[in-house]
Amino acid sequence: MRKILIISILILFCANTFAQNMMQSQYGTSASGVSSDRFDRNGNPIDTTAVNDASTIPVGLSSWVIDERFGNKTTIPVDTLQFGFQNTNDNGGPTGHYTYLGNLGSPRISHVFFERAETTQEFFTDPYDFTYLTPGKVKYTNTKSPFTNLTYYKHGSGRRAEERFKAYFAVNVNKRLGFGFDIDYTYGRGKYLNQSTALFNGNLFAYYHGDNYEMHFSFLNNNYKVTENGGISDDRFITHPVEMADGGRVLNSYEIQTNLEDIWNKNTGYHAFLTHRYNLGFYKDESTENDTIAKEVFVPVTSFIHTVKVDMNTRRYISYNDTQNKNYFKNNYLGNDSTDITDYMSVKNTVGISLREGFNKWAKAGLTAFVSFEHRRFSMTDSINGKAGQFMRDYKENTLSVGGQLSKTQGKTLHYDVLGEIAILGEDIGQFSIEGKGDLNFKLFNDTVRLDANAYIKNINPSFYYRHFHSKHYWWDNDLSMINRTRLEGKLSIDRWRTQLQAGVENISNYTYLDNTSVGSTGSNGSTTYKNDVAVRQFSGSIQVFNAKLKQDFKFGILHLDNEIVYQKSSNSSVLPLPDLVLYHNLYIRAGLAKKVLTVELGADVRYFTQYYAPDYAPAIGQFYLQNPETKYKLGGYPLVNGYINLHLKRTRIFVMMYNLVQGTGEKSYIFAPHYPLNPRGFKFGISWNFFD
């Protein structure tokens, strides 16, 4: 972590020096060194030879993300959030919606079904969405001066500490062209044995916004190394620690034995993304109510779009202890080989033509037609004459699809976006999706009410690794049917009342999942032990999931109470188990001190979900799956309470937190995934600092 921190600071320093020189060159200086067209906040000329400070640096920035198909922009809040900073590094999510393995950066899966993303071709990195960056999540920034953000989090101290360092830098060459980079390094040593995580993301991005030509580019690299321990050997070390005391002494978390050792999952990926378009249009004079002087603006009529996305990922599973493997796993297909490898590569091109919205009074919506072609290649271990071995085989898949989009984004009352796509050739032929979303804004009781709707119908070919997977311990080749999903969802928001009410229902046919097929054997003492195995299953019938969520916040002077209640129900809890209730409550005071320069939040929040058969975790594949039906047990019913102080001073945010305050024992204890307890009570802190120079 220390080396990463030093290297990152050096990179930021060099980039910042270059950016300052570039900005000075961009704006130009007179012979006296005073800029001819840069002014401070008081309207005085800026002396670019002087030391920059808050009164002379032009501060102003905006941020956005883009969609991966067309490159359309969606504005997002700038990362200067004053409130809730203490939850920005919570592996369980800001409101505690995730089951995870305890350690920072560990795999996770949402308790709330409507928040679970579909399984992708990048199967092995899906559970790492807490840190994993994709082109659609890259944040682009337009800034008047070089912008840098440094963020650091830490939990605990010494050899068992968890740390995360993030650095973000953005600069503009001019009003149209900008670039920057992102660094995110997570290092969780683990409060328990054989549990460490080391996750690194790096990202370079650039954009150009011209009248005729627009472009967004990003290049991402991720390196993830996770040590697998198979969970603790006995849950009673957490649920009934006194019973398990060694000589009357309760064991520390790092003294508890785990089921596995000397096992690692490694993922290395590279992702290149480019989306650009050429706009045809015309110029017209336009004036506003506050400015009667007409300005010439460009009005796009038609856009020609091209997007290319290249993804590569190599997954290595490393296990050295053959005796342990034979005792824990049912199958050992590769004999004494310590490593199994699978590679994935995808190249996807999308071309489209768009008739732009709003170029005349009759163009009330935008219309886009597109064609996509994707080539995928997978390499993994195969067998010869029925005997498994380290023979690598390539599987190649191609898909050609066509589609269209109808959207309305302008105006204040009604917005909508309808997108349809169907695969007409290749591996995914017959796969289709029709997705629609919209919002209606209207007046009610002197306030603006927003009604959002979201719906889709999808016919999905299961991802490659559901259909084929060969490895050291698991091996399958499946002929699977298409997954059919239909969802309808609505949300009502009333800002004045601090209220959001959301409800939806989904029907799934041929639900595809990972099942626990562990095999039991009875020993001489009559006890049954199970050897681990996993298989892919499809439920041929239909499963319905109902979801409702209420967010209601209250404010009484400086006292605040934020609440979120999620209710959900699965029609088949054996195949798709879900907790009935997921709750989040945050009670705090918020006040401004020192003439409101310093803002303080002091409070405590609680995360809670009702008991259910929470998904188990398969270390040899790095995925969540169903519990063994012979040994399954319910988890949940435990209030995870955190007390915190959150400070905001000018451009700096700081928090301190006491995590897992109650640290309860007994049946309802702090174990969210079977045999994987959360971290014990501990101290956390974080700091985030923005620089404009």
XYZ file of C-alpha atoms in Angstrom:
693
model
C 0.000 0.000 0.000
C 2.820 2.425 0.870
C 4.503 1.898 -2.523
C 1.222 2.401 -4.363
C 0.562 5.599 -2.386
C 4.017 7.073 -3.128
C 3.847 6.218 -6.847
C 0.331 7.671 -7.137
C 1.340 10.938 -5.460
C 4.351 11.265 -7.811
C 2.117 10.679 -10.836
C -0.385 13.263 -9.590
C 2.382 15.780 -8.913
C 3.818 15.392 -12.421
C 0.366 15.567 -14.015
C -0.557 18.597 -11.934
C 2.634 20.457 -12.899
C 2.013 19.697 -16.558
C -1.620 20.799 -16.232
C -0.706 24.130 -14.635
C 1.743 24.880 -17.424
C -0.816 23.869 -20.005
C -3.506 26.059 -18.428
C -1.171 29.047 -18.397
C -0.309 28.430 -22.012
C -3.974 28.024 -22.865
C -5.051 31.356 -21.379
C -1.894 33.278 -22.250
C -0.046 35.929 -20.222
C 1.081 39.473 -20.886
C 4.649 40.665 -20.579
C 3.999 41.539 -16.940
C 2.802 37.995 -16.271
C -0.800 39.049 -15.712
C -3.376 37.089 -17.630
C -5.333 39.100 -20.148
C -8.513 37.057 -19.885
C -8.473 35.219 -16.506
C -10.074 36.868 -13.501
C -10.588 35.901 -9.881
C -13.932 35.757 -8.108
C -13.789 39.485 -7.456
C -13.215 40.391 -11.105
C -9.516 41.235 -10.688
C -6.920 40.039 -13.239
C -5.062 36.900 -12.166
C -1.296 37.065 -11.810
C -0.287 33.625 -13.096
C 3.209 34.042 -11.657
C 1.808 34.296 -8.142
C 1.011 31.380 -5.871
C -2.462 30.057 -6.668
C -4.938 30.186 -3.827
C -8.668 29.853 -3.362
C -9.319 33.470 -4.369
C -7.545 33.276 -7.728
C -8.147 29.729 -8.953
C -11.154 29.500 -11.287
C -13.241 26.760 -9.659
C -15.997 25.076 -11.599
C -16.578 21.553 -12.813
C -19.219 19.149 -14.037
C -19.214 15.368 -14.314
C -21.043 12.739 -16.335
C -21.046 9.074 -17.335
C -21.943 7.609 -20.713
C -23.906 4.594 -21.881
C -21.820 1.890 -23.504
C -23.952 1.525 -26.625
C -24.273 5.067 -28.021
C -22.099 7.230 -25.778
C -25.038 9.342 -24.583
C -24.172 11.445 -21.528
C -25.886 11.333 -18.125
C -24.960 14.104 -15.689
C -23.939 12.933 -12.202
C -23.183 14.859 -8.988
C -19.594 16.025 -8.612
C -17.678 14.077 -5.945
C -17.945 16.785 -3.298
C -20.640 15.023 -1.240
C -20.869 16.574 2.213
C -23.141 14.013 3.847
C -22.951 10.234 4.149
C -19.217 10.133 3.450
C -18.767 7.523 6.193
C -20.671 4.950 4.097
C -18.849 5.426 0.791
C -16.409 2.603 1.561
C -18.831 0.069 3.012
C -18.539 -3.327 1.283
C -22.154 -3.969 2.261
C -23.333 -0.891 0.373
C -24.278 2.547 1.738
C -27.525 1.160 3.172
C -26.392 -2.423 3.839
C -28.022 -4.315 0.974
C -25.254 -6.873 0.400
C -24.167 -10.254 1.679
C -20.364 -10.387 1.642
C -17.485 -12.305 3.211
C -16.483 -9.722 5.813
C -13.196 -8.484 4.413
C -12.905 -5.214 2.457
C -13.169 -5.864 -1.283
C -14.488 -9.411 -0.875
C -17.147 -10.826 -3.261
C -20.724 -9.818 -2.549
C -24.337 -10.357 -3.645
C -27.337 -8.142 -2.915
C -30.069 -9.185 -0.479
C -32.449 -7.179 -2.696
C -33.235 -9.120 -5.856
C -34.175 -6.054 -7.930
C -30.632 -4.734 -7.391
C -28.889 -7.872 -8.660
C -27.248 -7.362 -12.034
C -27.514 -10.015 -14.730
C -24.653 -12.474 -15.028
C -22.229 -11.265 -17.697
C -19.613 -12.952 -19.869
C -17.063 -11.556 -17.384
C -18.405 -14.141 -14.974
C -15.546 -14.186 -12.471
C -15.463 -10.450 -11.783
C -19.247 -10.039 -11.395
C -19.114 -10.438 -7.565
C -16.551 -7.607 -7.284
C -18.847 -4.789 -8.405
C -17.950 -2.864 -5.220
C -14.630 -1.868 -6.809
C -14.860 -3.171 -10.389
C -14.896 -0.396 -12.992
C -16.561 -0.700 -16.407
C -16.702 1.860 -19.260
C -20.242 2.780 -18.255
C -19.041 3.716 -14.743
C -16.090 5.878 -15.826
C -16.573 9.444 -14.582
C -15.659 12.175 -17.071
C -15.061 15.699 -15.763
C -15.026 19.122 -17.386
C -13.136 21.540 -15.139
C -11.995 25.164 -15.300
C -8.782 24.301 -13.463
C -6.895 21.036 -12.884
C -8.933 18.954 -10.451
C -7.493 16.305 -8.123
C -9.185 14.168 -5.504
C -7.282 12.000 -3.028
C -9.229 9.630 -0.776
C -7.927 7.253 1.871
C -9.775 4.798 4.113
C -8.489 2.573 6.901
C -10.016 0.016 9.261
C -7.970 -1.253 12.184
C -4.206 -1.226 12.540
C -1.176 -3.446 12.275
C -1.049 -6.658 10.289
C -4.849 -7.020 10.110
C -5.703 -3.540 8.817
C -7.831 -2.801 5.766
C -6.886 0.112 3.519
C -8.134 1.740 0.350
C -6.514 4.543 -1.620
C -8.217 6.358 -4.497
C -6.821 9.107 -6.710
C -8.686 10.989 -9.424
C -7.236 13.634 -11.731
C -8.932 15.637 -14.502
C -7.829 18.576 -16.620
C -9.054 20.410 -19.695
C -6.855 21.355 -22.636
C -9.648 23.715 -23.682
C -13.420 23.900 -23.337
C -13.901 20.926 -25.665
C -11.020 18.562 -24.877
C -10.246 16.983 -21.519
C -8.542 13.945 -20.073
C -7.563 12.358 -16.763
C -6.964 9.163 -14.858
C -8.283 7.101 -11.957
C -6.430 4.888 -9.456
C -8.198 2.632 -6.958
C -6.232 0.240 -4.735
C -7.871 -1.884 -2.058
C -5.804 -3.993 0.328
C -7.641 -6.000 2.961
C -5.247 -8.081 5.023
C -8.205 -9.823 6.666
C -9.345 -10.035 10.275
C -9.456 -13.824 9.858
C -6.844 -16.272 8.558
C -6.198 -16.770 4.813
C -8.599 -13.993 3.799
C -6.570 -11.188 2.213
C -7.686 -9.157 -0.806
C -5.539 -7.030 -3.123
C -7.608 -5.253 -5.774
C -6.215 -2.683 -8.197
C -8.052 -0.639 -10.831
C -6.391 1.862 -13.147
C -8.180 3.978 -15.739
C -7.147 6.529 -18.374
C -9.894 8.581 -20.024
C -10.288 11.364 -22.574
C -13.133 13.148 -24.311
C -13.752 15.730 -27.030
C -16.997 17.673 -27.449
C -17.102 19.507 -30.755
C -20.088 20.713 -32.701
C -19.629 18.112 -35.403
C -17.414 15.529 -33.737
C -17.770 13.990 -30.244
C -15.602 11.318 -28.627
C -15.176 9.430 -25.343
C -12.312 7.032 -24.701
C -11.240 4.942 -21.719
C -8.652 2.266 -21.053
C -9.008 0.210 -17.886
C -6.813 -2.334 -16.161
C -7.774 -4.456 -13.183
C -5.669 -6.891 -11.154
C -7.527 -8.797 -8.434
C -5.903 -11.322 -6.083
C -8.077 -12.900 -3.392
C -7.054 -15.529 -0.831
C -9.765 -18.131 -0.229
C -10.257 -19.709 3.202
C -13.568 -21.587 2.784
C -14.982 -19.876 5.889
C -14.211 -20.546 9.540
C -14.113 -24.168 10.701
C -16.929 -23.764 13.254
C -19.531 -20.969 13.499
C -19.591 -21.385 17.284
C -16.344 -19.414 17.480
C -18.622 -16.436 16.685
C -22.063 -17.500 17.896
C -20.945 -19.118 21.192
C -17.341 -18.004 21.764
C -17.277 -18.960 25.449
C -18.046 -22.610 24.610
C -15.101 -22.624 22.187
C -12.709 -20.839 24.549
C -9.223 -22.328 24.642
C -8.251 -22.771 28.280
C -10.835 -20.186 29.275
C -9.512 -17.624 26.775
C -11.800 -16.477 23.942
C -9.883 -16.628 20.663
C -9.148 -13.533 18.614
C -10.565 -13.514 15.077
C -7.139 -14.187 13.524
C -6.676 -17.269 15.740
C -9.811 -19.051 14.496
C -9.053 -21.936 12.141
C -10.445 -21.837 8.609
C -11.452 -24.641 6.238
C -8.893 -23.925 3.501
C -5.425 -22.476 3.013
C -2.957 -21.914 0.163
C -5.742 -21.132 -2.337
C -5.996 -18.009 -4.503
C -8.282 -16.626 -7.198
C -6.577 -14.146 -9.535
C -8.255 -12.038 -12.228
C -6.331 -9.816 -14.632
C -8.267 -7.737 -17.142
C -7.804 -5.074 -19.821
C -10.656 -3.065 -21.284
C -10.486 -0.539 -24.121
C -13.534 1.528 -25.054
C -14.138 4.160 -27.718
C -17.400 5.783 -28.682
C -17.581 8.642 -31.156
C -20.053 10.279 -33.468
C -20.231 12.766 -36.309
C -23.091 15.249 -36.215
C -24.769 16.940 -39.175
C -26.709 20.088 -38.375
C -26.947 23.846 -38.698
C -26.146 27.012 -36.746
C -28.751 29.430 -35.466
C -28.848 32.557 -33.303
C -30.275 32.027 -29.829
C -30.876 34.384 -26.896
C -32.083 33.861 -23.331
C -34.302 35.875 -20.998
C -31.286 37.177 -19.059
C -29.146 37.833 -22.102
C -30.669 39.661 -25.047
C -27.502 39.345 -27.127
C -28.002 36.485 -29.560
C -25.362 33.735 -29.609
C -24.689 31.346 -32.424
C -25.352 27.758 -31.373
C -25.059 24.480 -33.247
C -28.215 22.364 -33.641
C -27.483 18.688 -34.462
C -29.945 16.980 -36.800
C -28.397 13.605 -37.596
C -25.592 11.653 -35.902
C -23.527 8.765 -37.215
C -22.355 6.676 -34.241
C -19.611 4.101 -33.825
C -18.686 2.315 -30.591
C -16.011 -0.335 -30.111
C -15.422 -2.230 -26.864
C -12.607 -4.710 -26.238
C -12.594 -6.826 -23.057
C -9.940 -9.314 -21.955
C -9.795 -11.264 -18.713
C -7.601 -14.086 -17.442
C -8.731 -16.024 -14.393
C -6.313 -18.248 -12.498
C -7.288 -20.573 -9.683
C -4.232 -21.666 -7.685
C -4.268 -24.449 -5.083
C -1.185 -26.291 -3.819
C -2.421 -28.556 -1.023
C -3.518 -31.832 -2.671
C -4.367 -33.563 0.601
C -6.652 -30.689 1.583
C -8.292 -30.668 -1.864
C -9.085 -34.398 -1.732
C -10.681 -33.996 1.695
C -12.714 -30.865 0.856
C -13.737 -31.262 -2.812
C -15.637 -34.134 -4.407
C -13.686 -33.941 -7.684
C -10.053 -33.248 -8.583
C -10.108 -33.401 -12.365
C -6.601 -32.083 -12.963
C -4.801 -34.399 -10.586
C -1.847 -32.723 -8.883
C -1.818 -29.663 -11.169
C -1.823 -26.587 -8.958
C -3.392 -24.109 -11.403
C -6.329 -24.007 -13.768
C -6.755 -21.114 -16.188
C -9.517 -19.686 -18.324
C -9.212 -16.724 -20.704
C -11.930 -14.501 -22.098
C -11.742 -12.000 -24.936
C -14.516 -10.006 -26.596
C -14.591 -7.417 -29.370
C -17.896 -5.653 -29.947
C -18.634 -3.032 -32.601
C -21.846 -1.022 -32.774
C -22.750 1.376 -35.597
C -25.860 3.505 -35.613
C -27.614 6.476 -37.123
C -29.619 8.848 -34.969
C -32.210 11.481 -35.857
C -31.730 13.953 -33.039
C -34.441 15.267 -30.784
C -35.487 18.920 -30.861
C -33.969 20.229 -34.087
C -37.417 21.564 -35.017
C -40.802 21.824 -33.336
C -41.994 18.563 -34.889
C -39.023 16.499 -33.651
C -40.437 15.735 -30.208
C -38.302 12.597 -29.794
C -35.007 11.174 -30.975
C -34.865 8.015 -33.090
C -31.827 5.732 -33.390
C -31.244 2.538 -35.375
C -28.167 0.378 -34.799
C -26.372 -2.863 -35.675
C -23.958 -4.694 -33.342
C -21.497 -7.480 -33.985
C -19.663 -9.227 -31.152
C -16.886 -11.812 -31.350
C -16.130 -13.777 -28.172
C -13.371 -16.272 -27.496
C -12.983 -18.443 -24.401
C -9.993 -20.670 -23.622
C -10.018 -23.287 -20.887
C -8.954 -26.788 -19.917
C -10.481 -29.621 -21.901
C -10.305 -33.417 -21.987
C -9.034 -35.924 -24.563
C -10.844 -39.258 -24.917
C -12.764 -38.543 -21.756
C -9.662 -37.984 -19.621
C -9.213 -34.510 -18.179
C -5.893 -32.745 -18.528
C -4.199 -29.419 -19.090
C -5.134 -29.311 -22.764
C -6.385 -25.817 -23.627
C -9.277 -25.490 -26.048
C -10.742 -22.381 -27.645
C -14.489 -21.794 -27.865
C -15.489 -19.073 -30.321
C -18.864 -17.338 -30.494
C -20.234 -14.615 -32.778
C -23.447 -12.650 -32.509
C -25.088 -10.180 -34.887
C -27.952 -8.087 -33.541
C -30.066 -5.143 -34.664
C -32.154 -2.679 -32.725
C -33.616 0.754 -32.286
C -34.259 3.426 -29.679
C -36.965 6.065 -29.254
C -36.241 8.680 -26.598
C -37.320 12.076 -25.294
C -34.943 13.827 -22.883
C -35.800 17.495 -23.378
C -38.534 19.403 -21.582
C -39.655 19.430 -17.960
C -42.829 17.340 -17.889
C -42.389 14.026 -19.714
C -39.309 11.993 -20.567
C -39.055 8.451 -21.919
C -36.602 5.994 -23.430
C -37.595 2.795 -25.237
C -34.894 0.450 -26.530
C -35.294 -2.815 -28.432
C -32.663 -5.286 -29.664
C -32.742 -8.780 -31.195
C -29.944 -11.189 -32.152
C -30.522 -12.386 -35.720
C -27.404 -14.527 -36.285
C -24.845 -16.418 -34.242
C -24.634 -18.034 -30.823
C -27.300 -15.799 -29.253
C -29.823 -16.023 -32.101
C -33.325 -15.478 -30.735
C -32.101 -13.427 -27.790
C -34.028 -10.171 -27.511
C -34.857 -7.373 -25.119
C -37.393 -4.555 -25.039
C -36.724 -2.036 -22.281
C -38.615 1.124 -21.465
C -38.314 3.799 -18.818
C -39.889 7.189 -18.334
C -40.812 9.885 -15.870
C -43.712 12.293 -15.494
C -43.379 15.486 -13.443
C -46.495 17.314 -12.220
C -47.639 19.735 -9.514
C -49.298 18.501 -6.325
C -49.898 20.622 -3.197
C -47.521 23.324 -4.469
C -44.750 20.791 -4.943
C -43.367 18.896 -7.923
C -44.137 15.188 -7.875
C -42.116 12.750 -9.994
C -43.523 9.458 -11.230
C -40.975 7.032 -12.702
C -41.797 3.837 -14.574
C -39.502 1.039 -15.688
C -40.354 -2.141 -17.596
C -38.674 -4.777 -19.713
C -39.141 -8.100 -21.484
C -35.963 -10.119 -22.083
C -35.107 -13.444 -23.639
C -31.518 -14.144 -22.584
C -29.024 -16.799 -23.619
C -27.245 -17.890 -20.403
C -23.660 -16.672 -20.216
C -20.920 -18.931 -21.554
C -19.664 -20.113 -18.158
C -23.140 -21.357 -17.263
C -23.066 -23.426 -20.446
C -19.430 -24.588 -20.309
C -16.895 -24.654 -17.524
C -13.906 -26.932 -16.985
C -11.672 -26.555 -13.964
C -9.791 -28.336 -11.216
C -12.885 -29.152 -9.141
C -15.974 -28.374 -11.286
C -16.731 -29.531 -14.820
C -19.896 -29.092 -16.858
C -21.256 -28.769 -20.397
C -24.921 -27.826 -20.408
C -27.607 -27.421 -23.041
C -29.611 -24.595 -21.480
C -32.839 -22.914 -22.537
C -33.278 -19.177 -22.906
C -34.040 -17.257 -19.711
C -37.199 -15.164 -19.968
C -37.593 -12.153 -17.658
C -40.489 -9.691 -17.462
C -40.464 -6.782 -15.027
C -42.781 -3.860 -14.273
C -41.781 -1.231 -11.725
C -42.910 2.230 -10.632
C -41.654 4.900 -8.238
C -43.319 7.986 -6.745
C -41.059 10.768 -5.402
C -42.143 13.851 -3.439
C -39.074 15.866 -2.517
C -40.845 18.271 -0.190
C -42.086 15.387 1.940
C -38.725 13.559 1.670
C -40.639 10.555 0.401
C -39.976 7.854 -2.193
C -42.326 4.917 -2.709
C -41.349 2.180 -5.143
C -42.990 -1.133 -6.103
C -42.457 -3.738 -8.795
C -42.983 -7.346 -9.837
C -40.886 -9.685 -11.987
C -41.631 -13.047 -13.582
C -38.717 -15.341 -14.479
C -38.907 -18.500 -16.560
C -35.953 -20.911 -16.780
C -34.230 -19.213 -13.868
C -30.564 -20.291 -14.044
C -28.459 -20.610 -10.907
C -25.557 -22.413 -9.227
C -26.688 -25.322 -7.059
C -24.929 -27.032 -4.184
C -24.469 -30.708 -5.112
C -22.117 -31.682 -2.292
C -21.995 -35.416 -1.551
C -22.193 -36.764 2.001
C -20.525 -39.779 3.544
C -21.044 -41.297 6.991
C -17.993 -41.917 9.135
C -17.335 -44.633 11.709
C -18.680 -42.403 14.480
C -21.988 -41.937 12.659
C -21.392 -38.314 11.653
C -21.884 -37.171 8.058
C -19.316 -35.109 6.197
C -19.807 -33.512 2.811
C -17.397 -33.039 -0.067
C -17.959 -29.821 -1.983
C -19.427 -29.788 -5.495
C -21.279 -27.244 -7.652
C -23.553 -27.622 -10.692
C -25.631 -25.338 -12.917
C -29.390 -25.778 -12.717
C -32.419 -24.328 -14.513
C -35.838 -24.130 -12.911
C -38.207 -24.996 -15.753
C -41.224 -23.277 -14.216
C -41.844 -19.624 -13.405
C -40.748 -17.678 -10.355
C -42.365 -14.399 -9.314
C -40.643 -11.788 -7.173
C -42.501 -8.857 -5.624
C -40.558 -5.863 -4.357
C -41.635 -2.690 -2.521
C -39.419 0.020 -1.065
C -40.215 3.069 1.061
C -37.699 5.823 1.764
C -38.886 8.387 4.286
C -36.598 10.958 5.877
C -37.517 13.245 8.776
C -35.936 16.500 9.927
C -36.529 18.283 13.241
C -34.133 21.234 13.397
C -30.648 19.746 13.500
C -32.010 16.248 14.240
C -32.395 13.911 11.252
C -33.793 10.415 10.848
C -33.350 8.693 7.470
C -35.270 5.470 6.848
C -35.385 2.845 4.112
C -37.634 -0.221 4.224
C -37.553 -2.924 1.541
C -40.136 -5.704 1.420
C -39.804 -8.552 -1.079
C -41.246 -12.000 -1.650
C -40.074 -14.906 -3.799
C -42.637 -17.473 -4.959
C -39.979 -20.194 -4.754
C -37.726 -19.715 -1.748
C -35.983 -23.066 -2.319
C -34.515 -21.942 -5.628
C -34.458 -18.186 -5.037
C -34.274 -17.449 -1.286
C -34.656 -13.806 -0.242
C -35.092 -12.001 3.083
C -38.611 -10.623 3.523
C -37.395 -7.326 4.999
C -34.218 -5.283 4.497
C -34.015 -2.195 6.721
C -31.765 0.836 7.081
C -32.136 3.612 9.673
C -29.788 6.531 10.329
C -30.263 8.872 13.310
C -27.943 11.880 13.456
C -27.565 15.555 14.142
C -26.249 17.903 11.463
C -24.972 21.354 12.336
C -22.776 24.099 10.930
C -19.996 25.467 13.142
C -17.420 28.296 12.825
C -19.795 30.457 10.793
C -20.938 27.307 8.969
C -17.486 26.749 7.476
C -17.370 23.404 9.295
C -20.295 21.010 8.933
C -20.647 18.190 11.456
C -22.721 15.009 11.426
C -22.852 12.928 14.597
C -24.952 9.807 14.732
C -25.405 6.073 14.358
C -27.005 3.888 11.711
C -28.306 0.332 11.706
C -28.577 -2.280 8.926
C -30.872 -5.272 9.323
C -32.434 -8.062 7.281
C -34.754 -10.845 8.390
C -33.509 -14.419 8.552
C -33.361 -16.506 5.375
C -31.249 -19.200 3.748
C -28.560 -16.799 2.630
C -26.435 -17.909 -0.345
C -23.273 -19.867 0.351
C -19.927 -19.088 -1.298
C -17.922 -21.493 -3.482
C -14.221 -20.573 -3.153
C -13.055 -22.702 -6.105
C -15.157 -20.627 -8.509
C -15.505 -17.374 -6.582
C -19.310 -17.337 -6.853
C -22.348 -17.460 -4.589
C -24.601 -20.521 -4.779
C -27.359 -22.230 -2.816
C -26.668 -23.807 0.546
C -26.433 -27.575 0.886
C -30.083 -28.653 1.397
C -28.981 -31.234 3.997
C -27.136 -28.758 6.217
C -28.672 -25.382 5.366
C -29.468 -22.904 8.106
C -30.869 -19.398 8.276
C -28.783 -16.263 8.682
C -29.799 -12.705 9.463
C -31.822 -11.059 12.177
C -28.691 -9.243 13.350
C -28.587 -5.441 13.716
C -25.264 -4.142 12.373
C -24.829 -0.806 14.186
C -22.147 1.784 13.357
C -21.535 5.031 15.268
C -19.814 7.862 13.409
C -18.699 11.479 13.206
C -18.622 13.017 9.739
C -16.879 16.377 9.130
C -16.815 18.652 6.098
C -14.388 21.592 6.062
C -14.140 23.526 2.794
C -12.680 20.968 0.365
C -11.930 18.282 2.928
C -14.147 15.489 4.214
C -13.243 13.342 7.225
C -15.065 10.622 9.118
C -14.353 8.431 12.120
C -16.499 5.398 12.894
C -16.857 2.604 15.407
C -17.934 -0.380 13.323
C -20.159 -3.235 14.564
C -20.898 -1.596 17.880
C -23.124 -4.296 19.354
C -21.101 -7.331 18.147
C -23.756 -9.735 19.351
C -23.453 -13.471 19.927
C -25.911 -16.336 19.803
C -27.872 -17.708 16.845
C -28.506 -14.252 15.375
C -24.926 -13.132 15.095
C -22.814 -11.207 12.605
C -22.525 -13.940 9.965
C -24.084 -12.904 6.644
C -22.786 -15.769 4.439
C -22.491 -19.320 5.822
C -19.241 -19.649 7.837
C -18.068 -16.157 6.821
C -18.447 -13.745 9.775
C -18.224 -10.002 9.353
C -15.330 -8.137 10.890
C -15.473 -7.757 14.678
C -15.871 -4.370 16.348
C -13.243 -1.937 15.099
C -12.306 1.671 14.363
C -12.561 3.133 10.862
C -11.613 6.489 9.446
C -11.431 8.161 6.063
C -10.329 11.419 4.472
C -11.049 12.909 1.065
C -9.406 16.075 -0.233
C -10.192 18.049 -3.385
C -7.547 20.240 -5.048
C -8.139 22.908 -7.696
C -4.673 23.866 -8.859
